[in-house]
XYZ file of C-alpha atoms in Angstrom:
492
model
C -41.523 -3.767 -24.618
C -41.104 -7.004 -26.687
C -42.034 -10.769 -25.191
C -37.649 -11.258 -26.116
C -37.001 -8.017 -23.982
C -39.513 -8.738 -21.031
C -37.435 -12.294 -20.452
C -34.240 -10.853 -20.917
C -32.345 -9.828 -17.598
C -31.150 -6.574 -17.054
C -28.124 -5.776 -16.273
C -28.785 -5.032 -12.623
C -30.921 -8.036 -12.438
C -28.193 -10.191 -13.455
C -25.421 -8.272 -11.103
C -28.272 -9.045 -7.951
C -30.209 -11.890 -8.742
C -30.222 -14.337 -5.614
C -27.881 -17.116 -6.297
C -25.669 -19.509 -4.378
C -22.368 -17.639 -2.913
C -19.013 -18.884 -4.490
C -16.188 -20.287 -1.744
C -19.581 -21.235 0.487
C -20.135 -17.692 1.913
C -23.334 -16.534 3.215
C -25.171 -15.515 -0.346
C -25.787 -11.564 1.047
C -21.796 -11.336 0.610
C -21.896 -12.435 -2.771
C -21.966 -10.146 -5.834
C -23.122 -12.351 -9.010
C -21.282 -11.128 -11.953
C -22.258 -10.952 -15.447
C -19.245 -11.971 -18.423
C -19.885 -8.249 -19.310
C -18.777 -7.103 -16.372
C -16.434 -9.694 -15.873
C -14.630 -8.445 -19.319
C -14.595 -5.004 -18.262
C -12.627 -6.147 -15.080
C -10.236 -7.531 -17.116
C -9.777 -4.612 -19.288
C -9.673 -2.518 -15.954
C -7.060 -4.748 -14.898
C -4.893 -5.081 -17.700
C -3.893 -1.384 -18.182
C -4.404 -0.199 -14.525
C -2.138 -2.705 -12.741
C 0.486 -2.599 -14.786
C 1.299 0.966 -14.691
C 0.050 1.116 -11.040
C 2.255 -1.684 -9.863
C 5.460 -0.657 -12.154
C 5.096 2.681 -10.586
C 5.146 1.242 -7.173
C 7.971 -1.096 -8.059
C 10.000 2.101 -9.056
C 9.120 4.062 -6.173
C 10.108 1.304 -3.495
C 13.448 1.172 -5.226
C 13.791 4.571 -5.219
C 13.196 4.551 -1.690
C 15.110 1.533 -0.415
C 18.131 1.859 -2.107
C 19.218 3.734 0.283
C 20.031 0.297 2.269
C 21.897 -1.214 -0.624
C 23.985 2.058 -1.001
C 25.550 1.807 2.106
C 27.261 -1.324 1.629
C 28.925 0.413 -1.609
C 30.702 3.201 0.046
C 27.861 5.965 0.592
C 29.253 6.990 4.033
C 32.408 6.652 3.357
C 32.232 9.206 0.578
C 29.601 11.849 1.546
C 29.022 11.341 5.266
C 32.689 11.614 6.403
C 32.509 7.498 7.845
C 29.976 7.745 9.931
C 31.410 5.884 12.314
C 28.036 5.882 14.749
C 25.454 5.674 11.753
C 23.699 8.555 13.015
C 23.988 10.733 9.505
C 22.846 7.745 7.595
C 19.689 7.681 10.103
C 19.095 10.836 9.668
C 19.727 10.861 6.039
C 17.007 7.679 5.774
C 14.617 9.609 7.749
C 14.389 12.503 5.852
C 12.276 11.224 3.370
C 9.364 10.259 6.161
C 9.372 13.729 7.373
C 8.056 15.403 3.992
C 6.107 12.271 3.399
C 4.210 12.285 6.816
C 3.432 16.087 5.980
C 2.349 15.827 2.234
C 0.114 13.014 2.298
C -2.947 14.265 3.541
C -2.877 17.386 1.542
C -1.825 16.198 -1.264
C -4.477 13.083 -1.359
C -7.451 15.583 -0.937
C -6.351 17.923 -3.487
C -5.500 15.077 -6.056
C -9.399 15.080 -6.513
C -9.130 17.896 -8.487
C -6.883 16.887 -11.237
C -7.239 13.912 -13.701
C -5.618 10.788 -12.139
C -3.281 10.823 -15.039
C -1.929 13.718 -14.621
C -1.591 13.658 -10.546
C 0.257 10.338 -10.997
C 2.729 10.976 -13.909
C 3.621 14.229 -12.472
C 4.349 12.626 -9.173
C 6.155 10.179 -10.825
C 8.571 12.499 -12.860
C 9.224 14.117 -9.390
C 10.527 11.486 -7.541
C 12.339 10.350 -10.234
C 14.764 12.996 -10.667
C 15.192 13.668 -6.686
C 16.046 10.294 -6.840
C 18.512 10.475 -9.932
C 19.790 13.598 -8.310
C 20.859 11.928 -5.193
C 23.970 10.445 -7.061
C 25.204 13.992 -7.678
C 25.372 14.359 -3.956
C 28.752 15.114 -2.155
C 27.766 15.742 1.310
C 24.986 15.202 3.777
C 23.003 18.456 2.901
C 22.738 17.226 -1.143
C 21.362 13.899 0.457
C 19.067 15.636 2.769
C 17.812 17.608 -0.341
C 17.016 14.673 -2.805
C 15.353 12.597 0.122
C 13.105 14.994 1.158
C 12.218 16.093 -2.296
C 11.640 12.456 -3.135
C 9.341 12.199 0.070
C 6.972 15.117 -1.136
C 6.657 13.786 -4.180
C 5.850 9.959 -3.550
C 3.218 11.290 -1.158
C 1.347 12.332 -3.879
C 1.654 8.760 -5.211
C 1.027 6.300 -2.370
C -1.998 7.598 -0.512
C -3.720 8.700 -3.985
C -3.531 4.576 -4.831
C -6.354 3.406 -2.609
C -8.723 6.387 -3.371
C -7.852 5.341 -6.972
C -8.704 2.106 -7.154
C -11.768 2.484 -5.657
C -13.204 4.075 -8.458
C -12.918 1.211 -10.563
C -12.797 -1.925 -7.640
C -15.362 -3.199 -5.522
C -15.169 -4.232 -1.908
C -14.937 -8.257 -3.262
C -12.566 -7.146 -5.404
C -10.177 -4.371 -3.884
C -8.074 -6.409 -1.575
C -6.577 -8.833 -4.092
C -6.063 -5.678 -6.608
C -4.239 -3.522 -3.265
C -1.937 -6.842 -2.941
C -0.931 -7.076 -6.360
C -0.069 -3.161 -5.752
C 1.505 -3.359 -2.719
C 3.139 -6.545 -3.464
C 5.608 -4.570 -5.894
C 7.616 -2.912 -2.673
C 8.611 -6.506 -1.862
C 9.128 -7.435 -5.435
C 11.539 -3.643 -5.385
C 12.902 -5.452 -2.180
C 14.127 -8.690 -4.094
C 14.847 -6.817 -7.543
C 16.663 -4.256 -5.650
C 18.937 -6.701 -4.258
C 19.838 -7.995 -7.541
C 20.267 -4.747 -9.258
C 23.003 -3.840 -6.025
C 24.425 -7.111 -6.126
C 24.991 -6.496 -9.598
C 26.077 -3.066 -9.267
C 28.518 -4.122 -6.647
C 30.593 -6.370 -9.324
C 30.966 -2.908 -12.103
C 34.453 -1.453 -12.416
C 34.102 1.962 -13.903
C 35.111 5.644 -13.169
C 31.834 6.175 -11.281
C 31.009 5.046 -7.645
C 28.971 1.974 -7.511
C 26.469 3.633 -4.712
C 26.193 6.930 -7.435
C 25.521 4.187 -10.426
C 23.280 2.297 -8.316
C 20.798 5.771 -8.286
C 21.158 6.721 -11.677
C 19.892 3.120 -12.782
C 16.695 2.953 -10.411
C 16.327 6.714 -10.861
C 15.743 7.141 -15.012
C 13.204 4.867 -15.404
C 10.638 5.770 -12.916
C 10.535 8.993 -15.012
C 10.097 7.506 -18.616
C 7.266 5.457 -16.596
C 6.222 8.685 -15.704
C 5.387 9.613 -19.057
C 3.472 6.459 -20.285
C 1.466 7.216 -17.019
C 0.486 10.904 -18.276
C -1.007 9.219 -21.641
C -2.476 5.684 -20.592
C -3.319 5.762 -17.057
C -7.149 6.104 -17.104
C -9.050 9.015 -15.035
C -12.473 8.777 -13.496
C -14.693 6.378 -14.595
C -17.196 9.682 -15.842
C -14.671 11.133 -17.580
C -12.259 8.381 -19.399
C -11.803 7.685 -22.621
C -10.845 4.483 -21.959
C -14.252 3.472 -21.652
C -17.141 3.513 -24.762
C -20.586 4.390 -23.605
C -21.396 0.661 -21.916
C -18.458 0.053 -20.573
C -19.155 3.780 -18.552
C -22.052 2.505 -17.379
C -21.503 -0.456 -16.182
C -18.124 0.677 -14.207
C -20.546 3.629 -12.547
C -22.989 1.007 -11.597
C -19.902 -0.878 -9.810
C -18.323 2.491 -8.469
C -21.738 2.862 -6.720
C -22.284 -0.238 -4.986
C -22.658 -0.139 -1.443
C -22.018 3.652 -1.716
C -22.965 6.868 -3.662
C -19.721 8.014 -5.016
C -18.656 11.324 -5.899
C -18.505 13.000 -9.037
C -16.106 14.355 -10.705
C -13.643 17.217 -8.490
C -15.684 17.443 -5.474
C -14.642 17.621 -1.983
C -17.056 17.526 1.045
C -16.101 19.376 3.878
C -18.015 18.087 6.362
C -16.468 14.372 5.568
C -13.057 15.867 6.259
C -14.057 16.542 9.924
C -15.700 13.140 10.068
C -12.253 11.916 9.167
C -10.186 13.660 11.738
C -12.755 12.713 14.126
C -13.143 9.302 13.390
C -11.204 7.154 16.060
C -11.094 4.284 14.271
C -8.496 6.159 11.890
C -6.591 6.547 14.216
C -6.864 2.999 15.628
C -5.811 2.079 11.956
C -2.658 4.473 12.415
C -1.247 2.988 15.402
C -1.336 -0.461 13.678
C 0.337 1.373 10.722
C 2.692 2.809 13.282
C 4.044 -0.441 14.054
C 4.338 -1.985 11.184
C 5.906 0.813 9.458
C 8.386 1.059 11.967
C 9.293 -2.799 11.170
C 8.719 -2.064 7.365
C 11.524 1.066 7.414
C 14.101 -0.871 9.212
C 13.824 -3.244 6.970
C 13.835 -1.362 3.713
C 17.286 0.353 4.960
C 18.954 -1.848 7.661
C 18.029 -5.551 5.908
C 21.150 -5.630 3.915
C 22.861 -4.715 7.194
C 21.473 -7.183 9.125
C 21.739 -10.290 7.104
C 25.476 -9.181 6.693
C 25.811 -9.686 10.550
C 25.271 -13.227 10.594
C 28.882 -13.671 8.876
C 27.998 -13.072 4.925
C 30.218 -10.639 2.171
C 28.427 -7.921 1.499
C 27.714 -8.816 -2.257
C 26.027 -11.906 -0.383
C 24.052 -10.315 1.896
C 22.926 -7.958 -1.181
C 22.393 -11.223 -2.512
C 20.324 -13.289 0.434
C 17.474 -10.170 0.578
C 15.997 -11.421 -2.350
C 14.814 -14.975 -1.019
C 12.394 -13.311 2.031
C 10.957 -10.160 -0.483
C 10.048 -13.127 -2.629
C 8.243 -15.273 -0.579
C 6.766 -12.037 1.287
C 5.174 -10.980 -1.668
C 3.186 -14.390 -2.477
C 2.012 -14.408 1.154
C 0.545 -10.963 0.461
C -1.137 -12.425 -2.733
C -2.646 -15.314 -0.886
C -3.679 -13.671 1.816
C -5.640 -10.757 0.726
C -7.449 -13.319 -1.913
C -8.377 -15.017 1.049
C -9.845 -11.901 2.943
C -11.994 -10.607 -0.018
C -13.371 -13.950 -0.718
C -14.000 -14.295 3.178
C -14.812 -10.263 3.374
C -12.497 -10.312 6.514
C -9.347 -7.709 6.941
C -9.292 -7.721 10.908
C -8.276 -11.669 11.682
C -5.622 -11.267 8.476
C -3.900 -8.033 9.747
C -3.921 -9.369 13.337
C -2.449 -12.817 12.353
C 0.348 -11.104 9.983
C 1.140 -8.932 12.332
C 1.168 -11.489 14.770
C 3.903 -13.461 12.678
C 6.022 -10.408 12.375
C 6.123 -10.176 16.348
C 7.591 -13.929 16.167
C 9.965 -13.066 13.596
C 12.001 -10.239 15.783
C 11.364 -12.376 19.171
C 13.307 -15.051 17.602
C 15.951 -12.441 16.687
C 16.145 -11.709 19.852
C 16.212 -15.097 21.873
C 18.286 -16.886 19.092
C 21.606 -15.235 18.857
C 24.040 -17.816 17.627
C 22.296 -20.096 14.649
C 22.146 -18.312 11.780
C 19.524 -20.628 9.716
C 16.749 -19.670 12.773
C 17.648 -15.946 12.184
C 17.561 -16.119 8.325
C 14.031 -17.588 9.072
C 13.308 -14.708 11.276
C 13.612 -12.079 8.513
C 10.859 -14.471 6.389
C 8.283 -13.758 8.774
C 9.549 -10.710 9.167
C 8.754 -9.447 5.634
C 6.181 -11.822 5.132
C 4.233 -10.803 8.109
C 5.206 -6.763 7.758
C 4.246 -6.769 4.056
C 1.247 -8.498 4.312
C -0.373 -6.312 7.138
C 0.571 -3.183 5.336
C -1.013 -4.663 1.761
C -4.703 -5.577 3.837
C -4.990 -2.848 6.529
C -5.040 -0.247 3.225
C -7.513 -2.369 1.695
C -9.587 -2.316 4.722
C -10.008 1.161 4.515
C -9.942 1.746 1.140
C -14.287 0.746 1.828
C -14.788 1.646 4.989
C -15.014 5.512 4.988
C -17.956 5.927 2.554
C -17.391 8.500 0.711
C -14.471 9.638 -1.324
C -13.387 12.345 0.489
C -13.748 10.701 3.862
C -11.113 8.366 1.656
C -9.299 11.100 0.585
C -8.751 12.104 4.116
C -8.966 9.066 6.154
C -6.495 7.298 4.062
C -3.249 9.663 4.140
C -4.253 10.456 7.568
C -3.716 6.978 9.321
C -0.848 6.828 6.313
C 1.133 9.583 8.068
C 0.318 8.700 11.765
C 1.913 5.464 10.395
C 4.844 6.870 8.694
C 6.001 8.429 12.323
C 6.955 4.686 13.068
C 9.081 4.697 9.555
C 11.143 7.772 11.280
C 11.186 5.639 14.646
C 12.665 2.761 12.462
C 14.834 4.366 10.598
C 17.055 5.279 14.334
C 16.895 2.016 16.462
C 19.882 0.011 14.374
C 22.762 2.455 15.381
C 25.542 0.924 13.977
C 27.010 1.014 17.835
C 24.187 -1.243 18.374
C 25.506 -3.939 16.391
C 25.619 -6.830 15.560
C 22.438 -7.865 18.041
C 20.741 -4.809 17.658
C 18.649 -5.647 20.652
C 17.252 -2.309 21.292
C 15.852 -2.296 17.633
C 14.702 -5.813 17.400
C 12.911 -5.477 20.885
C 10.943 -2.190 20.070
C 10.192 -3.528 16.672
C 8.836 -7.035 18.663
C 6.629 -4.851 20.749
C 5.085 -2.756 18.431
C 3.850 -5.317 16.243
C 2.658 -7.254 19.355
C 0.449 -4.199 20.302
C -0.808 -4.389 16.244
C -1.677 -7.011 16.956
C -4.275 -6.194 19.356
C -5.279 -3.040 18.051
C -6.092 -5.068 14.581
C -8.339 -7.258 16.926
C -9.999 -5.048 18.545
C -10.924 -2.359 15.421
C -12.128 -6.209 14.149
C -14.547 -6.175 17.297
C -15.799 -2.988 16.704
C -16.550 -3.151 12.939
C -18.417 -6.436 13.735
C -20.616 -4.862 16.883
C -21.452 -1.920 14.745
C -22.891 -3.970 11.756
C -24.669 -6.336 14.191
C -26.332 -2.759 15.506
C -27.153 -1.528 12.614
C -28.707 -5.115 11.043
C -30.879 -4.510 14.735
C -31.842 -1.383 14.135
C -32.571 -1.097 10.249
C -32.528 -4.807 9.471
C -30.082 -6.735 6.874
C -28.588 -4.685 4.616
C -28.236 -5.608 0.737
C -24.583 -5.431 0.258
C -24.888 -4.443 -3.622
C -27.543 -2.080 -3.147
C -26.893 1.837 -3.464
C -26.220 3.611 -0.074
C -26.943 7.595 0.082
C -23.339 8.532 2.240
C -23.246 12.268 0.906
C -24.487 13.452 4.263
C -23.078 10.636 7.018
C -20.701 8.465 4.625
C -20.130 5.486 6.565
C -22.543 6.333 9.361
C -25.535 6.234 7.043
C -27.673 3.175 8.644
C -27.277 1.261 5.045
C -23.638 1.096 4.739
C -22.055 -1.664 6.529
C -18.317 -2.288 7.082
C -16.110 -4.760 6.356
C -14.544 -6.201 9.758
């Protein structure tokens, strides 16, 4: 070896050299980065979040729009009035039902195929159920499309998470989960202005029925630029030359040993359904989702009740999607610089309590109750965007991920059916019922955040006892215990 190559630092050396922590963090959470791997987290960045977050933008819409479409005449025409709202419920609900019982599944077997494919095909899917739903004349055609269109975006949603991971680290995968996540309250906002524009067309086709065809078509064209520039596994993309491969490998193994290639571990699936911190995680997601799926269909509704048209109250969702999804942004920034999930899902889950307790105690003044629904959305959203983050590193190995993930996911999305039945429209306009066991259950969130925050703490400060301080960017063997091997530590 040459004098020039002996004082040259490699590139581990300069990925773990002791220095000062950025933000004034203790310097064993900091991960020193060189510019090369800075620029390939910028090339990571600039293919996979566009197509990840466009795909997510167009599978919130095709979700949602539900909401919109029943201002436009969707019961009228298909669901005989629905004078009780019960058909619509049910109609809403559908899609949580084949959701709930895809995700796992589908998340563990998407290991098999090239993330490119899995994706685009899942995308195609739920587009057409989605188009479809504007050929639908009754309540059995809706019934069809939304269950169809749950199946398929479970192959999508939970499969996000496990995805990034390959390419994110822990310092990096909260921020990257926001901008993701973020796009269902940027689908909230544009989705309002798409029906609010819809609302104003005179032609020979329903507005409700135009209103699917235009959210519905371009989630599959999306679809196809997915199958072709989505990239798969770090080991096996050719979006990386031989360097690049490297250095992301190095990056998908800190803190953990990470599969290769389409392997799944058996024994990491029990420690998943064993685990009862998953489904700690799942009762939080149970509350929030309950919030989240009222207010993806009944939002629209609910703004109209405080004396709006209904092209204005299309209109006035935009405004609290907006400001939901910058809270999001800033938030999870803060909790990977700060390596903290627990205190930011407790506090957003907190404000989200506040929200529907001042829909509740503040009947009459409409400016208090159109600041309700901001913290609403701003503290639903938020939760939702950091709690998957938090796990995203926490399990240890991918298929603990691959199980762990849909699996508080679904025990979650039993809280979207619960919200998608409180807001009979017999219930209106107060709504009491719905507001009250929405209140509650992001109350109780909140303490289930706290205490899962507890327990992630106590366990590191055991394990720092028992096997002493742990290096944070150092390798960790989790292909027998994932994340109960005494080096891995978790992020409270």
């Amino acid at each position: 070896m040459s004098d020039e190559e002996k004082q040259t630092p490699s590139y581990d050396e300069k990925i773990h050299q002791p220095e000062t922590a950025p933000y004034g963090l203790p310097a064993q959470t900091a991960v020193v980065k060189s510019e090369e791997e800075k620029r390939l987290v910028r090339k990571l960045d600039m293919r996979i979040l566009p197509i990840t977050c466009l795909l997510y933008l167009f599978a919130y819409l095709d979700r949602s729009n539900l909401g919109n479409a029943r201002l436009q005449g969707l019961p009228q025409e298909t669901l005989g009035g629905d004078p009780t709202g019960k058909l619509f419920d049910w109609v809403n609900s559908a899609f949580f039902f084949s959701y709930i019982i895809c995700q796992i599944p589908a998340t563990v077997v998407s290991k098999l195929f090239p993330p490119s494919y899995w994706m685009a095909g899942a995308a195609m899917g739920w587009a057409i159920c989605s188009t479809l739903m504007a050929s639908a004349f009754n309540f059995g055609g809706l019934m069809s499309a939304r269950i169809g269109l749950g199946a398929f975006e479970a192959a999508f949603g939970p499969a996000i998470p496990l995805y990034f991971s390959f390419f994110y680290t822990r310092t990096e995968m909260g921020l990257r989960m926001a901008y993701w996540f973020g796009f269902a309250a940027v689908a909230g906002a544009f989705g309002g202005l798409i029906a609010f524009g819809v609302q104003h067309v005179q032609g020979s086709v329903e507005n409700w029925r135009l209103l699917f065809i235009i959210e519905g078509i371009p989630a599959f064209l999306l679809g196809v630029v997915t199958l072709f520039l989505l990239p798969n596994r770090p080991e096996s993309t050719n979006f990386f030359n031989d360097r690049e491969r490297e250095v992301a490998l190095d990056r998908m193994n800190r803190s953990t040993s990470g599969d290769v290639g389409a392997v799944i571990n058996k024994k990491h699936i029990t420690a998943a359904l064993l685990d009862w911190r998953i489904y700690t995680g799942g009762v939080i997601y149970f509350g929030v989702n309950c919030a989240l799926a009222s207010i993806s269909a009944f939002l629209p509704t609910i703004i109209k009740t405080f004396g709006y048209t209904n092209a204005l109250a299309q209109l006035l969702t935009v405004p609290p999607y907006a400001v939901a999804a910058i809270v999001l942004c800033l938030t999870s920034y803060t909790s990977d610089r700060l390596q903290n999930r627990g205190i930011a899902t407790a506090g957003a889950c907190f404000v989200g309590a506040i929200g529907y307790l001042l829909l509740l105690v503040v009947p009459n003044n409409v400016h208090v109750r159109y600041f309700a629904v901001f913290c609403i959305c701003s503290g639903t959203y938020t939760a939702i965007g950091v709690i998957i983050a938090w796990y995203a590193h926490n399990l240890g190995s991918e298929t603990k991920k691959a199980t762990g993930i849909p699996m508080f996911m679904a025990i979650g999305q039993c809280g979207s059916i619960l919200g998608s039945h409180i807001y009979p429209a017999t219930d209106g306009p107060r709504y009491i019922p719905g507001f009250a066991i929405s209140c509650g259950l992001e109350a109780f969130a909140t303490i289930c955040s706290l205490v899962l925050w507890i327990s992630y703490k106590r366990e590191n400060a055991r394990r720092d006892k028992l096997h002493g301080k742990a290096d944070p960017d150092a390798r960790v063997d989790t292909s027998e215990l994932a994340d109960k091997a005494p080096g891995f530590r978790y992020i409270p």
